[in-house]
């Protein structure tokens, strides 16, 4: 189940995958996929299931098919490090993707730009569109609403018997929304809302607006 919100009179849909669809621009925003991270871990002896590599690409395909966007904008850290076997899988995926693909380069995006040029993926440091600023690192700029990633935001919720559950989340401040990490095995940084901050927790099936008292430690 998705949640639809309005920001600056524009419509955005929050999806359980962690992706966000900008309805007015028909743009799908995705942050911190960290392709290649699974292969990197396995190369260094970390035990990870065999299907973990394909999971990211399956989820990408599913969310693109769901929204049918005109553009897919990755808000940084598309790849975890240098090229490995997952680069070839991404090339195959991009060849099948009808939408324009854009990368806002993040701190992990060290693959040379010419590699993206060769597969017609546009790379930018940031983008400003219709009063919105798309970046990798959370950025405050007067008069603009910022969509970003980088932090891998999560929220800790209290359950029965004092138990806690930690979920990824969309974290919205007055002029900013930080998207959850899309990729597998990316971890979470627990955020604590203040003032008018909004937290949209993400489960495998739905996006849930969390009341502040539920996320207090």
mmCIF file of C-alpha atoms in Angstrom:
data_model
loop_
_atom_site.group_PDB
_atom_site.id
_atom_site.type_symbol
_atom_site.label_atom_id
_atom_site.label_comp_id
_atom_site.label_asym_id
_atom_site.label_seq_id
_atom_site.Cartn_x
_atom_site.Cartn_y
_atom_site.Cartn_z
ATOM 1 C CA UNK A 1 0.000 0.000 0.000
ATOM 2 C CA UNK A 2 1.354 3.402 -0.988
ATOM 3 C CA UNK A 3 0.841 6.841 0.571
ATOM 4 C CA UNK A 4 0.132 9.926 -1.541
ATOM 5 C CA UNK A 5 1.266 13.336 -0.249
ATOM 6 C CA UNK A 6 1.361 16.917 -1.503
ATOM 7 C CA UNK A 7 4.436 19.161 -1.400
ATOM 8 C CA UNK A 8 4.398 22.608 -3.008
ATOM 9 C CA UNK A 9 1.097 21.651 -4.694
ATOM 10 C CA UNK A 10 2.849 18.715 -6.401
ATOM 11 C CA UNK A 11 1.791 15.093 -5.893
ATOM 12 C CA UNK A 12 4.199 12.425 -4.653
ATOM 13 C CA UNK A 13 3.576 8.737 -4.015
ATOM 14 C CA UNK A 14 5.638 6.886 -1.402
ATOM 15 C CA UNK A 15 6.122 3.219 -2.300
ATOM 16 C CA UNK A 16 7.025 0.289 0.029
ATOM 17 C CA UNK A 17 10.170 -0.358 -2.011
ATOM 18 C CA UNK A 18 11.536 2.969 -0.751
ATOM 19 C CA UNK A 19 11.035 4.650 -4.117
ATOM 20 C CA UNK A 20 9.101 7.900 -4.519
ATOM 21 C CA UNK A 21 7.044 8.778 -7.602
ATOM 22 C CA UNK A 22 6.728 12.441 -8.603
ATOM 23 C CA UNK A 23 3.387 12.242 -10.358
ATOM 24 C CA UNK A 24 3.417 15.682 -11.992
ATOM 25 C CA UNK A 25 6.830 15.058 -13.594
ATOM 26 C CA UNK A 26 6.319 11.294 -14.087
ATOM 27 C CA UNK A 27 9.706 10.825 -12.407
ATOM 28 C CA UNK A 28 10.634 7.934 -10.133
ATOM 29 C CA UNK A 29 13.161 8.839 -7.420
ATOM 30 C CA UNK A 30 15.292 6.046 -5.933
ATOM 31 C CA UNK A 31 18.202 6.435 -3.532
ATOM 32 C CA UNK A 32 21.140 4.330 -2.336
ATOM 33 C CA UNK A 33 20.756 1.128 -4.323
ATOM 34 C CA UNK A 34 24.445 0.293 -3.753
ATOM 35 C CA UNK A 35 24.689 -2.143 -6.642
ATOM 36 C CA UNK A 36 27.837 -4.242 -6.417
ATOM 37 C CA UNK A 37 27.824 -4.266 -2.615
ATOM 38 C CA UNK A 38 26.584 -7.851 -2.424
ATOM 39 C CA UNK A 39 29.272 -9.034 -4.850
ATOM 40 C CA UNK A 40 31.858 -7.014 -2.919
ATOM 41 C CA UNK A 41 30.865 -8.707 0.360
ATOM 42 C CA UNK A 42 30.859 -12.178 -1.152
ATOM 43 C CA UNK A 43 34.297 -11.571 -2.676
ATOM 44 C CA UNK A 44 35.589 -10.871 0.826
ATOM 45 C CA UNK A 45 34.068 -14.020 2.297
ATOM 46 C CA UNK A 46 30.828 -12.661 3.748
ATOM 47 C CA UNK A 47 28.088 -15.288 3.505
ATOM 48 C CA UNK A 48 25.187 -13.792 1.533
ATOM 49 C CA UNK A 49 22.382 -15.740 -0.226
ATOM 50 C CA UNK A 50 22.934 -16.464 -3.922
ATOM 51 C CA UNK A 51 19.773 -14.613 -4.955
ATOM 52 C CA UNK A 52 20.743 -11.367 -3.208
ATOM 53 C CA UNK A 53 22.326 -9.912 -6.359
ATOM 54 C CA UNK A 54 19.243 -10.470 -8.501
ATOM 55 C CA UNK A 55 16.926 -9.104 -5.786
ATOM 56 C CA UNK A 56 17.926 -5.485 -6.376
ATOM 57 C CA UNK A 57 17.297 -5.764 -10.112
ATOM 58 C CA UNK A 58 14.000 -7.580 -9.577
ATOM 59 C CA UNK A 59 12.817 -4.833 -7.221
ATOM 60 C CA UNK A 60 13.951 -2.118 -9.638
ATOM 61 C CA UNK A 61 12.026 -3.735 -12.471
ATOM 62 C CA UNK A 62 8.914 -4.191 -10.338
ATOM 63 C CA UNK A 63 8.727 -0.576 -9.175
ATOM 64 C CA UNK A 64 9.447 0.791 -12.669
ATOM 65 C CA UNK A 65 6.721 -1.438 -14.112
ATOM 66 C CA UNK A 66 4.342 -0.308 -11.365
ATOM 67 C CA UNK A 67 4.679 3.439 -12.040
ATOM 68 C CA UNK A 68 5.693 3.423 -15.728
ATOM 69 C CA UNK A 69 7.749 6.633 -15.301
ATOM 70 C CA UNK A 70 9.203 8.805 -18.034
ATOM 71 C CA UNK A 71 12.425 9.106 -16.036
ATOM 72 C CA UNK A 72 14.166 7.179 -13.253
ATOM 73 C CA UNK A 73 16.344 9.419 -11.078
ATOM 74 C CA UNK A 74 18.838 7.723 -8.772
ATOM 75 C CA UNK A 75 19.695 10.048 -5.867
ATOM 76 C CA UNK A 76 23.251 8.847 -5.470
ATOM 77 C CA UNK A 77 25.167 5.728 -4.478
ATOM 78 C CA UNK A 78 23.759 3.735 -7.354
ATOM 79 C CA UNK A 79 26.924 1.618 -7.140
ATOM 80 C CA UNK A 80 28.746 0.806 -3.938
ATOM 81 C CA UNK A 81 32.263 0.986 -5.379
ATOM 82 C CA UNK A 82 34.185 0.222 -8.567
ATOM 83 C CA UNK A 83 32.836 -1.899 -11.419
ATOM 84 C CA UNK A 84 32.287 -5.598 -10.796
ATOM 85 C CA UNK A 85 30.013 -8.267 -12.270
ATOM 86 C CA UNK A 86 26.919 -6.302 -11.274
ATOM 87 C CA UNK A 87 27.851 -3.532 -13.714
ATOM 88 C CA UNK A 88 27.074 -5.879 -16.612
ATOM 89 C CA UNK A 89 23.725 -6.694 -15.016
ATOM 90 C CA UNK A 90 22.965 -2.980 -14.711
ATOM 91 C CA UNK A 91 23.827 -2.447 -18.374
ATOM 92 C CA UNK A 92 21.375 -5.206 -19.291
ATOM 93 C CA UNK A 93 18.732 -3.692 -16.995
ATOM 94 C CA UNK A 94 19.202 -0.179 -18.413
ATOM 95 C CA UNK A 95 18.894 -1.530 -21.973
ATOM 96 C CA UNK A 96 15.461 -2.886 -21.076
ATOM 97 C CA UNK A 97 14.341 0.259 -19.244
ATOM 98 C CA UNK A 98 12.275 2.489 -21.541
ATOM 99 C CA UNK A 99 12.466 5.472 -19.172
ATOM 100 C CA UNK A 100 15.303 7.997 -19.219
ATOM 101 C CA UNK A 101 17.846 7.156 -16.502
ATOM 102 C CA UNK A 102 19.521 9.914 -14.480
ATOM 103 C CA UNK A 103 22.123 9.611 -11.728
ATOM 104 C CA UNK A 104 22.752 12.306 -9.119
ATOM 105 C CA UNK A 105 26.272 11.244 -8.203
ATOM 106 C CA UNK A 106 26.872 10.270 -4.576
ATOM 107 C CA UNK A 107 30.015 9.716 -2.542
ATOM 108 C CA UNK A 108 30.144 6.015 -3.497
ATOM 109 C CA UNK A 109 29.692 6.698 -7.212
ATOM 110 C CA UNK A 110 33.317 6.381 -8.306
ATOM 111 C CA UNK A 111 32.683 4.655 -11.630
ATOM 112 C CA UNK A 112 33.905 6.982 -14.389
ATOM 113 C CA UNK A 113 31.230 9.106 -16.064
ATOM 114 C CA UNK A 114 32.149 7.853 -19.541
ATOM 115 C CA UNK A 115 30.863 4.416 -18.567
ATOM 116 C CA UNK A 116 27.444 5.952 -17.983
ATOM 117 C CA UNK A 117 27.724 8.067 -21.134
ATOM 118 C CA UNK A 118 28.227 4.872 -23.123
ATOM 119 C CA UNK A 119 24.884 3.489 -21.945
ATOM 120 C CA UNK A 120 23.045 6.859 -22.165
ATOM 121 C CA UNK A 121 22.693 7.395 -18.424
ATOM 122 C CA UNK A 122 22.906 11.108 -17.593
ATOM 123 C CA UNK A 123 25.041 12.033 -14.574
ATOM 124 C CA UNK A 124 24.699 15.273 -12.583
ATOM 125 C CA UNK A 125 25.991 16.652 -9.300
ATOM 126 C CA UNK A 126 22.482 17.938 -8.494
ATOM 127 C CA UNK A 127 19.282 18.957 -10.271
ATOM 128 C CA UNK A 128 16.912 21.852 -9.632
ATOM 129 C CA UNK A 129 13.407 21.345 -11.036
ATOM 130 C CA UNK A 130 10.247 23.395 -10.386
ATOM 131 C CA UNK A 131 11.355 24.588 -6.942
ATOM 132 C CA UNK A 132 12.736 21.186 -5.928
ATOM 133 C CA UNK A 133 16.402 20.343 -5.407
ATOM 134 C CA UNK A 134 17.533 16.770 -6.053
ATOM 135 C CA UNK A 135 20.810 15.843 -4.354
ATOM 136 C CA UNK A 136 22.537 12.872 -2.749
ATOM 137 C CA UNK A 137 23.526 14.509 0.538
ATOM 138 C CA UNK A 138 20.735 16.302 2.441
ATOM 139 C CA UNK A 139 21.063 19.950 1.448
ATOM 140 C CA UNK A 140 19.335 23.097 2.662
ATOM 141 C CA UNK A 141 18.887 25.863 0.096
ATOM 142 C CA UNK A 142 16.570 28.829 0.504
ATOM 143 C CA UNK A 143 13.335 28.604 -1.449
ATOM 144 C CA UNK A 144 13.817 24.979 -2.497
ATOM 145 C CA UNK A 145 12.470 21.663 -1.222
ATOM 146 C CA UNK A 146 15.207 19.041 -1.159
ATOM 147 C CA UNK A 147 14.910 15.352 -2.008
ATOM 148 C CA UNK A 148 17.999 13.401 -0.996
ATOM 149 C CA UNK A 149 19.342 10.122 0.327
ATOM 150 C CA UNK A 150 22.749 9.182 1.774
ATOM 151 C CA UNK A 151 21.663 8.737 5.400
ATOM 152 C CA UNK A 152 19.655 5.490 4.976
ATOM 153 C CA UNK A 153 17.033 6.779 7.453
ATOM 154 C CA UNK A 154 15.284 4.382 9.793
ATOM 155 C CA UNK A 155 12.919 4.599 12.726
ATOM 156 C CA UNK A 156 12.784 2.583 15.970
ATOM 157 C CA UNK A 157 9.263 1.673 17.068
ATOM 158 C CA UNK A 158 8.266 0.409 20.490
ATOM 159 C CA UNK A 159 6.220 -2.764 20.650
ATOM 160 C CA UNK A 160 4.628 -4.902 23.324
ATOM 161 C CA UNK A 161 6.815 -6.003 26.214
ATOM 162 C CA UNK A 162 9.367 -3.268 25.582
ATOM 163 C CA UNK A 163 10.484 -4.760 22.273
ATOM 164 C CA UNK A 164 11.703 -2.501 19.494
ATOM 165 C CA UNK A 165 11.499 -2.888 15.752
ATOM 166 C CA UNK A 166 13.656 -0.876 13.378
ATOM 167 C CA UNK A 167 12.269 -0.042 9.948
ATOM 168 C CA UNK A 168 13.541 2.066 7.035
ATOM 169 C CA UNK A 169 11.613 5.287 6.548
ATOM 170 C CA UNK A 170 10.975 8.372 4.484
ATOM 171 C CA UNK A 171 12.013 11.221 6.800
ATOM 172 C CA UNK A 172 10.382 14.582 6.026
ATOM 173 C CA UNK A 173 11.391 17.933 7.467
ATOM 174 C CA UNK A 174 9.890 21.315 6.577
ATOM 175 C CA UNK A 175 11.861 21.706 3.363
ATOM 176 C CA UNK A 176 13.383 18.292 2.875
ATOM 177 C CA UNK A 177 12.643 14.607 2.462
ATOM 178 C CA UNK A 178 15.320 11.945 2.895
ATOM 179 C CA UNK A 179 14.547 8.711 1.074
ATOM 180 C CA UNK A 180 15.264 5.281 2.562
ATOM 181 C CA UNK A 181 17.989 3.152 1.022
ATOM 182 C CA UNK A 182 16.569 1.028 -1.777
ATOM 183 C CA UNK A 183 19.305 -1.603 -1.876
ATOM 184 C CA UNK A 184 19.638 -4.864 -0.006
ATOM 185 C CA UNK A 185 22.098 -5.017 2.945
ATOM 186 C CA UNK A 186 22.459 -1.246 3.229
ATOM 187 C CA UNK A 187 21.718 -0.736 6.930
ATOM 188 C CA UNK A 188 19.745 2.032 8.656
ATOM 189 C CA UNK A 189 20.528 5.179 10.634
ATOM 190 C CA UNK A 190 17.860 5.711 13.278
ATOM 191 C CA UNK A 191 16.296 9.170 13.085
ATOM 192 C CA UNK A 192 14.471 10.935 15.928
ATOM 193 C CA UNK A 193 11.741 13.328 14.741
ATOM 194 C CA UNK A 194 11.550 16.820 16.171
ATOM 195 C CA UNK A 195 8.985 19.592 15.847
ATOM 196 C CA UNK A 196 6.894 19.081 12.704
ATOM 197 C CA UNK A 197 9.039 16.293 11.237
ATOM 198 C CA UNK A 198 7.085 13.472 9.579
ATOM 199 C CA UNK A 199 8.154 9.829 9.515
ATOM 200 C CA UNK A 200 6.784 7.339 7.005
ATOM 201 C CA UNK A 201 7.911 3.845 8.000
ATOM 202 C CA UNK A 202 8.404 1.271 5.251
ATOM 203 C CA UNK A 203 7.489 -2.393 5.502
ATOM 204 C CA UNK A 204 7.535 -4.957 2.701
ATOM 205 C CA UNK A 205 3.824 -4.392 2.094
ATOM 206 C CA UNK A 206 3.067 -0.775 2.951
ATOM 207 C CA UNK A 207 4.128 2.733 3.923
ATOM 208 C CA UNK A 208 2.830 3.928 7.298
ATOM 209 C CA UNK A 209 2.738 7.439 8.744
ATOM 210 C CA UNK A 210 4.153 7.109 12.273
ATOM 211 C CA UNK A 211 2.922 9.159 15.208
ATOM 212 C CA UNK A 212 5.829 10.753 17.072
ATOM 213 C CA UNK A 213 5.141 9.069 20.412
ATOM 214 C CA UNK A 214 5.521 5.646 18.747
ATOM 215 C CA UNK A 215 9.068 6.429 17.656
ATOM 216 C CA UNK A 216 10.270 7.927 20.916
ATOM 217 C CA UNK A 217 12.911 5.860 22.687
#
